[in-house]
Coordinates of C-alpha atoms in Angstrom, one line a residue:
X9 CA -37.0 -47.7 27.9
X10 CA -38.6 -44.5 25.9
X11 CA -37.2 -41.2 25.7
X12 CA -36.5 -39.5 28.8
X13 CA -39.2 -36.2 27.7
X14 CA -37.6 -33.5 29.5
X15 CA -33.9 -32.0 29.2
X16 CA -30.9 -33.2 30.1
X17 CA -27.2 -32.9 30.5
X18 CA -24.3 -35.5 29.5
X19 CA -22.2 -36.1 32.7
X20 CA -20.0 -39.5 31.1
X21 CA -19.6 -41.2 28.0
X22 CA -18.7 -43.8 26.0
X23 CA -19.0 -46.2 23.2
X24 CA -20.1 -49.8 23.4
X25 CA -19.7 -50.5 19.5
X26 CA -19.8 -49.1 16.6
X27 CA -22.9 -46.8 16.4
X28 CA -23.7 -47.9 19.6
X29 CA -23.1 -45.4 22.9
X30 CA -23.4 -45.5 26.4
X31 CA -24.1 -42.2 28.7
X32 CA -24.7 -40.8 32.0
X33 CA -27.2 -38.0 32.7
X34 CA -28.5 -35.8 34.8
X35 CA -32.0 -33.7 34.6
X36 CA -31.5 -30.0 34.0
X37 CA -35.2 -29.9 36.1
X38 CA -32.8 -31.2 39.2
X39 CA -31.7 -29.1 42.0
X40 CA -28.1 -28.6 42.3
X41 CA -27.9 -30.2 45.7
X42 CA -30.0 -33.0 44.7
X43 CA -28.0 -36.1 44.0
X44 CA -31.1 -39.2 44.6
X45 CA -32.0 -39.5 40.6
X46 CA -29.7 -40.7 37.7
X47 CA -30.2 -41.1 34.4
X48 CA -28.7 -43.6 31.9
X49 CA -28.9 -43.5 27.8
X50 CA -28.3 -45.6 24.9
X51 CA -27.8 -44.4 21.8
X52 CA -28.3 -47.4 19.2
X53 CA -27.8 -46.9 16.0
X54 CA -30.1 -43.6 15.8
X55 CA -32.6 -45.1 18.2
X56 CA -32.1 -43.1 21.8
X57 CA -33.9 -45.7 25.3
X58 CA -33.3 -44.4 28.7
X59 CA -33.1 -45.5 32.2
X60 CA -34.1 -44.0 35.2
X61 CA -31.2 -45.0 38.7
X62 CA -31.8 -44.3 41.9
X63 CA -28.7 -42.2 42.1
X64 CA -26.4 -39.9 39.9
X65 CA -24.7 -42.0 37.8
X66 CA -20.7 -40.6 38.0
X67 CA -19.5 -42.4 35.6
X68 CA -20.3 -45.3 32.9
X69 CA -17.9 -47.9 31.2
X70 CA -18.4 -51.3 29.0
X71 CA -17.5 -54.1 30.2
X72 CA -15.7 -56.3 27.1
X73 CA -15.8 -60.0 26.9
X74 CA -13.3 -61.5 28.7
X75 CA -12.5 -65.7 29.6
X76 CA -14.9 -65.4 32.4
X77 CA -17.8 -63.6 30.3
X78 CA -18.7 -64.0 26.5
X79 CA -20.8 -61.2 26.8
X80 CA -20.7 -57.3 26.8
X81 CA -22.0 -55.4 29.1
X82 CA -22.8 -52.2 29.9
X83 CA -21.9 -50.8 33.4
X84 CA -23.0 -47.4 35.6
X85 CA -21.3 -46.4 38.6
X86 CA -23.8 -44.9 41.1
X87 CA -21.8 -41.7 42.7
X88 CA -22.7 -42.2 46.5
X89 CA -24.5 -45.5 46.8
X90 CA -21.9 -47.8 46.4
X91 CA -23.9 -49.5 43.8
X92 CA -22.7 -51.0 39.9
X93 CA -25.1 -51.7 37.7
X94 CA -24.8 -54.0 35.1
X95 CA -27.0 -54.2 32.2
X96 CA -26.6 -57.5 30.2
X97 CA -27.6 -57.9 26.5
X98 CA -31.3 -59.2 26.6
X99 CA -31.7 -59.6 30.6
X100 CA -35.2 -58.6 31.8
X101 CA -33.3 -56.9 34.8
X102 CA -30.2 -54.9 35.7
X103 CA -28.4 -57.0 38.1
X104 CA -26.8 -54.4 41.1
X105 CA -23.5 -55.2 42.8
X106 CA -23.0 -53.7 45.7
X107 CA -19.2 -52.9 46.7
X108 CA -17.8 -53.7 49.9
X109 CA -19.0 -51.4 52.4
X110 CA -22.1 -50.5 51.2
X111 CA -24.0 -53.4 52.2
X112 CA -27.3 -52.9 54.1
X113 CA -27.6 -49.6 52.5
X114 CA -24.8 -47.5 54.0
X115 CA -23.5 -46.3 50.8
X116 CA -20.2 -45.2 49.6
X117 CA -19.5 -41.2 48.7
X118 CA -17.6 -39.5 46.4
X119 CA -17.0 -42.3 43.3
X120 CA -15.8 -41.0 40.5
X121 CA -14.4 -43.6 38.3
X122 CA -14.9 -46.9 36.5
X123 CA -13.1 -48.5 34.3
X124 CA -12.4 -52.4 32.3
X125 CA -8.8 -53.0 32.7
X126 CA -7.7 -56.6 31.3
X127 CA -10.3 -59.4 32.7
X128 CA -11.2 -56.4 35.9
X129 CA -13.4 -53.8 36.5
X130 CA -11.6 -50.9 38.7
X131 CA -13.9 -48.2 40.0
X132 CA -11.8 -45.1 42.3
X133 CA -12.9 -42.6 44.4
X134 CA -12.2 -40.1 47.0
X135 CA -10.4 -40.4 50.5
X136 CA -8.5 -43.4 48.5
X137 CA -11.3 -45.6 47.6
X138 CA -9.8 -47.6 45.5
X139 CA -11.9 -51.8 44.1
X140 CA -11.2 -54.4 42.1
X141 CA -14.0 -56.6 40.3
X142 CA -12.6 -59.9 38.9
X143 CA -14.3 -63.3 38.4
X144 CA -17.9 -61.4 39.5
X145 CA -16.7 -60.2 42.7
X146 CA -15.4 -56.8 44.1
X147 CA -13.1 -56.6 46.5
X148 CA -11.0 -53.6 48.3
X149 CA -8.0 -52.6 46.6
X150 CA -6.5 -49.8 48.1
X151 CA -3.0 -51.1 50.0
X152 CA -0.5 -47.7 49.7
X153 CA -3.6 -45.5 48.2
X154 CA -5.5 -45.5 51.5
X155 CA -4.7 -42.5 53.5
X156 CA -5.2 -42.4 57.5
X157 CA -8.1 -40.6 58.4
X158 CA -9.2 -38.5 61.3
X159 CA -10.2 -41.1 63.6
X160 CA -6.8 -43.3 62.8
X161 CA -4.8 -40.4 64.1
X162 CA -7.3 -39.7 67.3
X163 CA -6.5 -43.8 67.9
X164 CA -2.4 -42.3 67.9
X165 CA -3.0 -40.0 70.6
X166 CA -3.1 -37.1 68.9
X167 CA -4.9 -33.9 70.2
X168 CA -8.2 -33.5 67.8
X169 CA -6.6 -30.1 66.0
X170 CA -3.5 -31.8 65.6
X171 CA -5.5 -35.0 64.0
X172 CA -7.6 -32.4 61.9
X173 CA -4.7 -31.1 60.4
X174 CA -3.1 -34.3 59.7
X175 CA -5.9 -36.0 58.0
X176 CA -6.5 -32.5 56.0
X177 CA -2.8 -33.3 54.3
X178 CA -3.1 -36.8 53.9
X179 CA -7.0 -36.8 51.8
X180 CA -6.3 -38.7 48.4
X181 CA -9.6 -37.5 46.6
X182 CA -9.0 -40.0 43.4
X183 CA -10.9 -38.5 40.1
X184 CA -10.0 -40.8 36.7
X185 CA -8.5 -44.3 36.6
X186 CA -6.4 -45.9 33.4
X187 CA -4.6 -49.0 33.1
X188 CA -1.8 -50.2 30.4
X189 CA -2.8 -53.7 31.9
X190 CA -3.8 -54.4 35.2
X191 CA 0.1 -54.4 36.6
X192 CA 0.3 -51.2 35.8
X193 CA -2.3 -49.3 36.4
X194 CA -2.2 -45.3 37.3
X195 CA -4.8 -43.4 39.6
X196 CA -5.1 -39.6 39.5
X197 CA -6.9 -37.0 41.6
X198 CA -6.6 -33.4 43.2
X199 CA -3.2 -31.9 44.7
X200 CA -1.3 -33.8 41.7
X201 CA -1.8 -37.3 43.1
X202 CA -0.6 -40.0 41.0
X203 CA -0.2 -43.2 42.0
X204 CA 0.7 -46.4 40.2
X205 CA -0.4 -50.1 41.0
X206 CA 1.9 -53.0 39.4
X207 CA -0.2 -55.5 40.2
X208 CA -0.2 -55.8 44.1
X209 CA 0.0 -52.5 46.0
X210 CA -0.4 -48.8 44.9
X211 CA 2.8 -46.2 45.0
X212 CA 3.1 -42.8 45.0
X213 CA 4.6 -41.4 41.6
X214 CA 6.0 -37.5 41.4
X215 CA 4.1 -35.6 39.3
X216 CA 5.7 -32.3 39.2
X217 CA 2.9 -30.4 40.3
X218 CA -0.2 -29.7 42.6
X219 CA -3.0 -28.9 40.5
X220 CA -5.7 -31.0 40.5
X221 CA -5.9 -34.2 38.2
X222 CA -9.1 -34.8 35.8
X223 CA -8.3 -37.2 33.1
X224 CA -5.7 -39.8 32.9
X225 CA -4.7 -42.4 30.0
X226 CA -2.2 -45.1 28.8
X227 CA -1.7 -43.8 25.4
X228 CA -0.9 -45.5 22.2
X229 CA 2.7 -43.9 21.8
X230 CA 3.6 -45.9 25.3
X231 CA 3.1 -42.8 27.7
X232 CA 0.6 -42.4 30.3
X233 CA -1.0 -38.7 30.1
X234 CA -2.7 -36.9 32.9
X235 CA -4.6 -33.4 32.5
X236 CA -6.5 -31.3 34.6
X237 CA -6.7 -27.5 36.1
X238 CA -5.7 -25.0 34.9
X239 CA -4.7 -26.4 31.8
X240 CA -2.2 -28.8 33.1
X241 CA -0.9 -31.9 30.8
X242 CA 1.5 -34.1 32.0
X243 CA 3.2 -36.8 30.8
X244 CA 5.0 -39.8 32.0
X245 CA 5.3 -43.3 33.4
X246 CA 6.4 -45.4 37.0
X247 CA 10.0 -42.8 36.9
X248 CA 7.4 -40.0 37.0
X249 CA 5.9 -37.2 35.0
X250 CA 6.8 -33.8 33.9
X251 CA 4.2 -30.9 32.6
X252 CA 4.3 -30.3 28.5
X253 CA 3.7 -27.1 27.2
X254 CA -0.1 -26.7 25.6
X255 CA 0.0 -22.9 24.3
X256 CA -3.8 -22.7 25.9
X257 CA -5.5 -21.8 29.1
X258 CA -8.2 -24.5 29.4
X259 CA -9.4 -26.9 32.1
X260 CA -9.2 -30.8 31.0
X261 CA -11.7 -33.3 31.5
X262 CA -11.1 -36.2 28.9
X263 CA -8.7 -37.5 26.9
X264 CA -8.1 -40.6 24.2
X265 CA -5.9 -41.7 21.9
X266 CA -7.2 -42.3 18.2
X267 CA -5.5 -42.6 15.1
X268 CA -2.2 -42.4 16.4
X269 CA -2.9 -38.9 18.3
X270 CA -3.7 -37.9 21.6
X271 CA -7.3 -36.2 22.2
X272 CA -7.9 -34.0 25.3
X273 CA -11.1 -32.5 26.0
X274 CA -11.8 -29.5 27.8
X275 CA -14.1 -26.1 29.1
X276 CA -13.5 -24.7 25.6
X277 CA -13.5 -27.5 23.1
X278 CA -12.0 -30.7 21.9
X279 CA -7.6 -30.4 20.9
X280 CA -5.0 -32.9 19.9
X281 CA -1.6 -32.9 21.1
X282 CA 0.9 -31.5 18.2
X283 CA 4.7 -30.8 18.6
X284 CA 4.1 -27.7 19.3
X285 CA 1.4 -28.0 22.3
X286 CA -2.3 -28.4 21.8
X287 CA -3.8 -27.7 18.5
X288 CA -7.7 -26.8 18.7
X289 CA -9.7 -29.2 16.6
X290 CA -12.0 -27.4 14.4
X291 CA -15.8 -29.6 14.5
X292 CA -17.5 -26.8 13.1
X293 CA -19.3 -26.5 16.2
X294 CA -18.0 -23.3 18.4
X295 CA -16.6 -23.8 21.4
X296 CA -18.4 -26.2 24.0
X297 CA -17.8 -27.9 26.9
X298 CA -16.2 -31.7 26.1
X299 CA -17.2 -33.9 29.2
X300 CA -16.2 -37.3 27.9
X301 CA -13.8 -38.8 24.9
X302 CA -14.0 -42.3 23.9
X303 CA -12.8 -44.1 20.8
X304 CA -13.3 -47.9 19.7
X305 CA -14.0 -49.5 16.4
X306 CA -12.7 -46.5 14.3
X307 CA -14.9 -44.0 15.7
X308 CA -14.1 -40.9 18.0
X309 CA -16.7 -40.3 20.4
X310 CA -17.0 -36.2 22.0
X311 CA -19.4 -36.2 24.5
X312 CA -20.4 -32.2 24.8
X313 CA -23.3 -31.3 27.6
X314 CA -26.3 -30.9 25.3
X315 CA -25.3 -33.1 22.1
X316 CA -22.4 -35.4 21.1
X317 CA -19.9 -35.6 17.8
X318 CA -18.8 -38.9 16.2
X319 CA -15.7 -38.7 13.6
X320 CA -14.5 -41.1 11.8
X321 CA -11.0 -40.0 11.0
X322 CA -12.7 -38.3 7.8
X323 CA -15.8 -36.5 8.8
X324 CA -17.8 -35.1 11.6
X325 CA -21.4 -36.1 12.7
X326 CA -23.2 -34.1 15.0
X327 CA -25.8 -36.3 17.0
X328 CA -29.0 -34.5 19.2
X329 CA -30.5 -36.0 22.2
X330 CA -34.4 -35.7 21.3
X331 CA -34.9 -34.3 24.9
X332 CA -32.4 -31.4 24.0
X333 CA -34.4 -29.9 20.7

């Protein structure tokens, strides 16, 4: 793993230690409607590798030792193969795990999320995809988050416009997945979906309104927060959520909780959540776009497109992909 030699954009984000991050890529020499290349980087301590994946990489995780695993691991979700990879400390391979229907190659569409809640790896997706990893095997985890699809109404006798139009309202496109522990677990996506899982089944939890959901996490202050367009932060837990007011027109894609405040990234920068709405955090950068937010081991992580910022609760530090100069 070498650098990568030609441009590239940050899609994900997040850190595996201290000094030491974890990213998903994409070329900027890509077509738009091309989705059959990926590309992974590590950032390790000032030293960039890279990895080249047969698909876009949607979104990357770690995977903490747990009493199954002493080891850490870091771990890319492919966006339409259905395939994890796992990359293990000093393995002369990435070992791939395919999820449960996406054996033989048939692939999976639309995953978005992946996530280490407790001892489990939980990875989300559109039309309700919802799978658990736990003990080194997935499994489908999607009891009350599945909605019935096109054919399941055709199977009720309904005429095909009729089962159109049914399926149409009942799509549960899942974007972000957070978990207090793995009994209570939230899932957000587009239309205002929230749903909870306590451990056995999923649940539908009001969320005040229909725009769509980006970013969701369990916060420090014992609230779950969800954000998303335009400029929509929610807060709230299993009795449901209600919107706070921001005081900015934005579009959030990440958030995190770091030294006892809530970060939200979005279209125009990085903010924290004051009293008095959203406060934009001054990094001496302009405005950017934040993709990701991450913070372990006293570090902030703000993945932008082209670069990233680490702070550590005193100073910034701007850090360049080589490719990106």
């Amino acid at each position: 793993m070498v650098s990568a030699k030609t441009s590239v954009s940050f899609l994900d984000g997040c850190i595996l230690e201290k000094d030491i991050f974890l990213f998903s890529c994409r070329l900027d020499s890509q077509p738009h409607d091309e989705y059959d290349l990926g590309i992974v980087e590590w950032y390790v301590k000032g030293k960039w590798m890279y990895q080249k994946r047969n698909w876009q990489v949607s979104s990357v995780c770690v995977m903490r030792p747990t009493h199954e695993e002493s080891r850490r691991a870091s771990v890319v979700l492919e966006e339409g193969s259905g395939i994890v990879g796992v990359y293990w400390p000093s393995a002369k391979a990435t070992v791939d795990e395919v999820l449960p229907g996406a054996e033989d190659g048939h692939g999976i569409a639309s995953l978005t999320d992946i996530k280490q809640i407790g001892n489990s790896l939980y990875v989300c997706g559109y039309g309700g995809k919802l799978m658990r990893r736990t003990d080194g095997k997935w499994e489908i985890l999607d009891k009350g988050l599945k909605a019935l699809g096109l054919g399941d109404y055709l199977k009720q006798g309904m005429a095909l416009e009729e089962a159109l139009e049914a399926a149409e309202n009942t799509h549960r496109n899942m974007d972000a997945i957070h978990g207090c522990t793995e009994q209570a677990i939230y899932c957000v996506g587009r239309n205002g979906l929230i749903f909870r899982f306590d451990g056995t089944s999923w649940s539908a939890v009001e969320s005040s309104t229909n725009a769509n959901l980006q970013c969701v996490h369990c916060a420090g202050d014992g609230w779950v927060y969800a954000a998303g367009q335009p400029g929509v932060l929610l807060q709230g837990n299993e009795k449901g959520f209600h919107a706070l007011y921001t005081g900015v027109t934005d579009d959030f894609y990440a958030m995190t909780w770091f030294e006892g405040r809530l970060y939200v990234g979005g279209l125009k920068g990085l903010y924290r959540l004051e009293p008095h709405g959203l406060q934009l955090v001054d990094t001496k950068q302009g405005s950017f776009s934040c993709v990701a937010l991450d913070s372990v081991s006293g570090q902030l992580l703000v993945v932008a497109e082209r670069w990233l910022l680490v702070f550590d609760g005193v100073s910034w530090k701007r850090i360049e992909d080589p490719d990106n100069v």
